[in-house]
Amino acid sequence: MSIETLSAPVGTALDRFIARRQEEFPHASGELSQLLRDIALASKIINREINRAGLVGIGGNAGQENVQGEDQQKLDVVADIRFIRALRYGGETCAILSEEVEEPILTDSPDGKYIVAIDPLDGSSNIDVNVSIGTIFSIFRRVTPIGQPLTEEDFLQKGDDQVASGYVLYGSSTMMVYTTGHGVNGFTLAPSLGEYFLSHPDIQMPKQSKYYSINDSFHDELSPNMVNFIKKCRADKMSARYIGSLVGDFHRNMLKGGVYMYPATSKNPNGKLRLMYECSALAFLAEQAGGVATDGEKRIMEVEPKSVHQRVPFFVGSKDIMKDFKL
Ligand code: AHM
Ligand code: MG
């Protein structure tokens, strides 16, 4: 059992859990704890917006494209604003890298210790059709000493440099799942109380994989190795499941065992998913839960980012099935 769960039984409120964790590290200053609380609070606000989206007509397209050239949905914009607001004035974060914004955002706390990379609302094509969506975040310590201006070195950090990562899944219930490198814990939001409670302590990916997840329309352009891998998944009687909402697909596979694949395609020659605020965060969680995440050549956690919005092929799953994966 991980350190994170030693002192916290199921049902522990997230705030208390974070506080207890901090007590176990006598030199911790409390800033990371506060940052995690800020993220949790922003996610509750977004959860509220998502729940009433259908009612007040804020689902749908905002009529502009984000920096990736994709349609920006209104809720993406709302989520982006909420997270930036929560992090900007918190004091712990000196810069934010957001999927929705081209350049790093410098906050009002130039002396903040942390840099947060975030996809405020992932799976946005699912918003209008009432399917699960999510928020993904990575937290890095700044590299440049406090007092000096931030540089590329601060922004372009690899997965192994993360101090924490996690996601919020807005699904049939809303969950926040995170790691600080001592196991993975999941918290479920009790909507009537407005509080997250520990529901999934010390998550471990099951050894036996139940599901394989890939956009089937890529089949004709897959490498022979990947075609064989998928044949093996089928022969092993694994079920195909693909929501097209990364957090939902990842969460299901992490709890039930499985593999998620987003390869390079003719449309997206470097893959579609973003290294810094999608893949690294989930790779950290997967590894902490006993799984494997690779770009086909190396661990995702080792890939050195060359730009904030860099894309990578992404293959993540349970250890046993990933042994057979070859690009
Ligand atoms: P987004 O960041 O624009 O929401 O796109 C990311 C999403 C992931 O959630 C999902 O796994 C993937 O795109 C699905 O892509 P595709 O429709 O090409 O299969
Ligand atoms: Mg995304």
Coordinates of C-alpha atoms and ligand atoms in Angstrom, one line a residue:
M1 CA 0.0 0.0 0.0
S2 CA 1.3 3.5 -0.9
I3 CA 2.2 6.1 1.7
E4 CA -0.7 8.2 0.5
T5 CA -3.3 5.7 1.8
L6 CA -1.7 4.8 5.1
S7 CA -3.4 7.5 7.1
A8 CA -6.5 7.9 5.1
P9 CA -9.5 5.6 5.0
V10 CA -12.1 5.5 2.2
G11 CA -14.4 8.4 2.8
T12 CA -11.7 10.9 3.8
A13 CA -12.4 14.3 2.4
L14 CA -9.9 15.5 -0.2
D15 CA -8.9 18.6 1.9
R16 CA -8.2 16.4 4.9
F17 CA -6.3 13.9 2.8
I18 CA -4.1 16.6 1.3
A19 CA -3.5 18.0 4.7
R20 CA -2.6 14.6 6.2
R21 CA -0.2 13.9 3.3
Q22 CA 1.5 17.2 4.0
E23 CA 2.0 16.4 7.7
E24 CA 3.8 13.2 6.7
F25 CA 6.5 15.4 5.0
P26 CA 7.8 17.7 7.7
H27 CA 9.6 20.0 5.3
A28 CA 6.7 20.5 2.9
S29 CA 5.8 24.2 2.7
G30 CA 2.1 23.6 1.9
E31 CA 2.2 25.3 -1.5
L32 CA 1.7 22.1 -3.5
S33 CA -1.2 21.2 -1.2
Q34 CA -2.8 24.6 -1.7
L35 CA -2.3 24.3 -5.5
L36 CA -4.1 20.9 -5.5
R37 CA -6.9 22.5 -3.5
D38 CA -7.1 25.3 -6.0
I39 CA -7.4 22.8 -8.9
A40 CA -10.1 20.9 -7.0
L41 CA -12.1 24.1 -6.4
A42 CA -11.9 25.2 -10.0
S43 CA -13.0 21.7 -11.1
K44 CA -16.1 22.0 -8.9
I45 CA -17.0 25.2 -10.6
I46 CA -16.5 23.7 -14.0
N47 CA -18.6 20.7 -13.0
R48 CA -21.4 23.0 -12.1
E49 CA -21.1 24.7 -15.5
I50 CA -21.1 21.4 -17.3
N51 CA -24.1 20.2 -15.4
R52 CA -26.2 23.2 -16.4
A53 CA -24.7 23.6 -19.9
G54 CA -27.7 21.9 -21.6
L55 CA -30.1 24.1 -19.7
V56 CA -28.6 27.5 -20.4
G57 CA -27.4 26.9 -23.9
I58 CA -23.7 27.3 -23.4
G59 CA -22.9 24.0 -25.0
G60 CA -21.7 24.3 -28.6
N61 CA -19.1 26.1 -30.5
A62 CA -17.7 29.4 -29.5
G63 CA -17.0 30.4 -33.1
Q64 CA -13.3 30.6 -32.8
E65 CA -10.4 28.1 -33.1
N66 CA -7.8 27.4 -30.4
V67 CA -4.0 27.4 -31.1
Q68 CA -4.2 23.8 -32.5
G69 CA -6.6 25.0 -35.2
E70 CA -9.5 23.1 -33.6
D71 CA -12.9 24.4 -32.9
Q72 CA -13.2 25.8 -29.4
Q73 CA -16.3 24.9 -27.6
K74 CA -17.9 27.4 -25.3
L75 CA -17.3 25.3 -22.3
D76 CA -13.6 25.0 -23.2
V77 CA -13.4 28.7 -22.9
V78 CA -15.3 28.7 -19.6
A79 CA -13.0 26.0 -18.2
D80 CA -9.9 27.8 -19.4
I81 CA -11.0 31.0 -17.7
R82 CA -11.9 29.2 -14.5
F83 CA -8.6 27.4 -14.2
I84 CA -6.5 30.3 -15.1
R85 CA -8.3 32.5 -12.6
A86 CA -7.9 29.8 -9.8
L87 CA -4.2 29.4 -10.5
R88 CA -3.3 33.0 -11.4
Y89 CA -4.1 34.6 -8.1
G90 CA -3.3 31.6 -5.9
G91 CA 0.3 32.6 -5.2
E92 CA 1.9 29.1 -5.8
T93 CA 1.9 29.1 -9.6
C94 CA 4.3 31.4 -11.6
A95 CA 3.2 30.2 -15.1
I96 CA 0.4 28.2 -16.7
L97 CA 0.6 26.3 -20.0
S98 CA -2.9 25.8 -21.3
E99 CA -4.0 23.8 -24.4
E100 CA -6.2 26.8 -25.2
V101 CA -3.5 29.5 -25.1
E102 CA -0.5 29.8 -27.5
E103 CA 2.1 31.2 -25.1
P104 CA 2.8 30.4 -21.5
I105 CA 0.7 32.6 -19.2
L106 CA 2.7 34.4 -16.6
T107 CA 0.7 34.8 -13.4
D108 CA 0.5 37.5 -10.8
S109 CA 2.9 35.5 -8.6
P110 CA 6.3 35.7 -10.3
D111 CA 7.9 34.1 -7.2
G112 CA 5.5 31.1 -7.3
K113 CA 7.3 27.8 -7.1
Y114 CA 5.2 25.8 -9.6
I115 CA 4.3 25.7 -13.3
V116 CA 1.1 24.1 -14.2
A117 CA 0.4 22.5 -17.6
I118 CA -3.3 22.0 -18.2
D119 CA -5.9 20.8 -20.7
P120 CA -8.9 22.5 -19.1
L121 CA -11.5 20.5 -20.9
D122 CA -10.5 17.6 -23.0
G123 CA -12.7 15.6 -25.3
S124 CA -14.6 18.7 -26.2
S125 CA -16.3 17.1 -29.2
N126 CA -18.3 15.1 -26.6
I127 CA -19.7 18.1 -24.8
D128 CA -22.7 18.6 -26.9
V129 CA -23.7 15.0 -26.8
N130 CA -23.5 14.6 -23.1
V131 CA -20.6 12.2 -23.0
S132 CA -17.8 12.2 -20.4
I133 CA -15.2 14.9 -20.6
G134 CA -12.2 15.7 -18.4
T135 CA -9.5 18.1 -17.2
I136 CA -5.9 17.0 -17.3
F137 CA -3.1 18.7 -15.3
S138 CA 0.7 18.4 -14.7
I139 CA 2.6 20.2 -12.0
F140 CA 6.3 21.1 -12.4
R141 CA 8.7 22.8 -10.0
R142 CA 10.2 25.9 -11.6
V143 CA 13.9 25.5 -12.6
T144 CA 15.0 29.1 -12.7
P145 CA 15.8 30.5 -9.2
I146 CA 13.1 32.7 -7.6
G147 CA 13.7 36.3 -8.5
Q148 CA 14.9 35.5 -12.0
P149 CA 12.7 35.6 -15.1
L150 CA 11.4 32.3 -16.3
T151 CA 13.0 30.7 -19.3
E152 CA 12.3 27.9 -21.8
E153 CA 13.9 25.5 -19.3
D154 CA 11.0 26.2 -16.9
F155 CA 8.3 25.6 -19.6
L156 CA 9.8 22.6 -21.4
Q157 CA 10.1 20.0 -18.7
K158 CA 9.7 16.2 -19.3
G159 CA 7.3 13.9 -17.6
D160 CA 9.9 12.6 -15.2
D161 CA 10.2 16.1 -13.8
Q162 CA 6.6 16.3 -12.7
V163 CA 5.9 16.7 -9.0
A164 CA 2.2 15.8 -9.4
S165 CA -0.3 15.1 -12.1
G166 CA -4.0 14.2 -12.3
Y167 CA -7.3 14.5 -14.0
V168 CA -10.9 15.3 -13.3
L169 CA -13.5 13.1 -15.0
Y170 CA -16.9 14.7 -15.5
G171 CA -18.8 11.5 -16.0
S172 CA -21.8 9.7 -14.4
S173 CA -20.1 11.0 -11.3
T174 CA -17.3 13.5 -11.1
M175 CA -13.9 12.2 -9.9
M176 CA -10.5 13.8 -9.2
V177 CA -7.6 11.3 -9.5
Y178 CA -4.1 12.4 -8.8
T179 CA -0.6 11.4 -7.9
T180 CA 2.3 13.1 -6.2
G181 CA 4.6 10.1 -7.0
H182 CA 3.4 8.0 -4.1
G183 CA 0.6 6.0 -5.7
V184 CA -2.6 7.1 -7.3
N185 CA -5.8 8.0 -5.4
G186 CA -9.3 8.8 -6.7
F187 CA -11.8 11.0 -5.1
T188 CA -15.5 11.2 -5.9
L189 CA -17.5 14.5 -5.7
A190 CA -20.6 14.4 -3.5
P191 CA -22.6 17.1 -5.4
S192 CA -24.9 17.9 -2.5
L193 CA -21.9 18.5 -0.2
G194 CA -19.6 20.1 -2.8
E195 CA -16.7 18.0 -1.5
Y196 CA -14.5 15.2 -2.9
F197 CA -14.2 12.1 -0.8
L198 CA -11.6 9.3 -1.2
S199 CA -13.3 6.5 -3.1
H200 CA -10.5 4.7 -4.9
P201 CA -7.4 4.5 -2.7
D202 CA -4.1 3.3 -4.1
I203 CA -5.4 2.5 -7.6
Q204 CA -3.5 -0.3 -9.4
M205 CA -4.1 -1.3 -13.0
P206 CA -5.3 -4.9 -13.1
K207 CA -2.8 -7.3 -14.6
Q208 CA -5.4 -8.9 -16.8
S209 CA -6.5 -6.5 -19.6
K210 CA -10.2 -6.3 -20.5
Y211 CA -10.2 -3.5 -23.1
Y212 CA -8.4 -2.1 -26.1
S213 CA -9.1 1.4 -27.2
I214 CA -8.2 2.9 -30.6
N215 CA -10.0 4.9 -33.3
D216 CA -10.8 2.0 -35.7
S217 CA -10.8 4.3 -38.7
F218 CA -7.0 4.3 -38.5
H219 CA -6.8 0.6 -39.2
D220 CA -5.7 0.8 -42.8
E221 CA -2.7 3.0 -41.9
L222 CA -1.4 1.1 -38.9
S223 CA 2.0 -0.6 -39.0
P224 CA 2.1 -4.4 -39.4
N225 CA 3.2 -4.7 -35.8
M226 CA 0.2 -2.7 -34.6
V227 CA -2.2 -4.7 -36.7
N228 CA -0.7 -7.9 -35.1
F229 CA -1.0 -6.3 -31.7
I230 CA -4.7 -5.6 -32.3
K231 CA -5.2 -9.2 -33.6
K232 CA -3.7 -10.4 -30.3
C233 CA -6.1 -8.2 -28.3
R234 CA -9.0 -9.7 -30.2
A235 CA -7.7 -13.2 -29.9
D236 CA -7.4 -12.7 -26.2
K237 CA -11.1 -11.8 -26.2
M238 CA -10.5 -8.2 -25.1
S239 CA -13.4 -5.9 -25.8
A240 CA -13.1 -2.8 -28.0
R241 CA -14.0 0.4 -26.2
Y242 CA -13.4 3.9 -27.5
I243 CA -15.2 7.0 -26.2
G244 CA -13.0 9.5 -27.9
S245 CA -12.6 11.2 -24.6
L246 CA -9.1 10.6 -23.4
V247 CA -9.8 10.9 -19.7
G248 CA -12.8 8.6 -19.9
D249 CA -11.0 6.0 -22.0
F250 CA -7.9 6.2 -19.7
H251 CA -9.9 6.0 -16.5
R252 CA -11.8 2.9 -17.6
N253 CA -8.7 1.1 -18.7
M254 CA -6.8 2.0 -15.5
L255 CA -9.6 0.6 -13.3
K256 CA -10.5 -2.4 -15.4
G257 CA -7.2 -3.2 -17.2
G258 CA -6.6 -2.3 -20.9
V259 CA -4.6 -0.4 -23.4
Y260 CA -5.3 3.0 -25.1
M261 CA -3.6 3.8 -28.4
Y262 CA -3.4 7.0 -30.4
P263 CA -0.8 6.4 -33.2
A264 CA 0.7 8.8 -35.8
T265 CA -1.7 9.1 -38.7
S266 CA -1.7 10.8 -42.1
K267 CA -3.9 13.6 -40.6
N268 CA -1.7 13.9 -37.5
P269 CA 1.8 12.7 -38.4
N270 CA 3.1 13.2 -34.9
G271 CA 0.0 11.8 -33.2
K272 CA -2.9 14.0 -32.0
L273 CA -2.4 14.1 -28.3
R274 CA -0.3 16.7 -26.6
L275 CA 2.8 15.7 -24.6
M276 CA 2.9 18.4 -22.0
Y277 CA -0.7 18.5 -20.7
E278 CA -2.2 15.2 -21.8
C279 CA 0.3 12.4 -22.3
S280 CA 2.9 13.1 -19.6
A281 CA 0.2 13.6 -16.9
L282 CA -1.5 10.3 -17.8
A283 CA 1.9 8.5 -18.1
F284 CA 2.8 9.5 -14.6
L285 CA -0.5 8.2 -13.3
A286 CA -0.2 5.0 -15.3
E287 CA 3.3 4.2 -14.1
Q288 CA 2.3 5.0 -10.5
A289 CA -0.6 2.5 -10.9
G290 CA 1.8 -0.2 -12.3
G291 CA 1.2 0.5 -16.0
V292 CA 3.3 1.5 -19.0
A293 CA 3.2 4.5 -21.3
T294 CA 5.3 4.9 -24.4
D295 CA 5.5 6.9 -27.7
G296 CA 6.5 3.6 -29.4
E297 CA 10.2 4.2 -28.8
K298 CA 10.7 5.4 -25.3
R299 CA 8.8 6.0 -22.1
I300 CA 6.6 9.1 -22.5
M301 CA 8.1 10.3 -19.2
E302 CA 11.5 10.6 -20.9
V303 CA 10.4 12.5 -24.0
E304 CA 12.0 15.9 -23.9
P305 CA 9.5 18.5 -25.1
K306 CA 10.6 20.9 -27.8
S307 CA 7.5 23.0 -27.7
V308 CA 4.7 23.5 -25.3
H309 CA 2.0 22.2 -27.7
Q310 CA 4.0 19.3 -29.0
R311 CA 2.1 16.2 -30.1
V312 CA 3.3 12.6 -29.6
P313 CA 2.0 9.1 -30.5
F314 CA 0.6 7.7 -27.2
F315 CA 0.2 4.1 -26.1
V316 CA -0.7 3.4 -22.5
G317 CA -1.9 0.4 -20.7
S318 CA -1.5 -2.4 -18.2
K319 CA 2.0 -3.9 -17.9
D320 CA 1.1 -7.4 -19.2
I321 CA -0.5 -6.3 -22.4
M322 CA 2.1 -3.6 -23.1
K323 CA 4.8 -6.3 -23.1
D324 CA 3.5 -7.3 -26.5
F325 CA 3.2 -3.8 -27.9
K326 CA 5.5 -2.9 -30.8
L327 CA 5.1 0.0 -33.1
Ligands
AHM1 P1 -9.3 17.7 -27.7 O1 -8.1 18.0 -26.8 O2 -9.4 18.6 -28.8 O3 -10.5 17.5 -26.9 O4 -8.9 16.3 -28.4 C1 -8.4 15.2 -27.7 C2 -9.3 14.1 -27.8 C3 -9.1 13.0 -26.8 O5 -9.9 13.2 -25.6 C4 -9.5 11.7 -27.5 O6 -8.9 10.6 -27.0 C5 -9.1 12.0 -28.9 O7 -9.1 13.5 -29.0 C6 -10.0 11.5 -29.9 O8 -9.5 11.8 -31.2 P2 -10.2 11.1 -32.5 O9 -11.5 11.7 -32.6 O10 -9.3 11.5 -33.6 O11 -10.2 9.6 -32.3
MG2 MG -7.2 17.8 -25.2

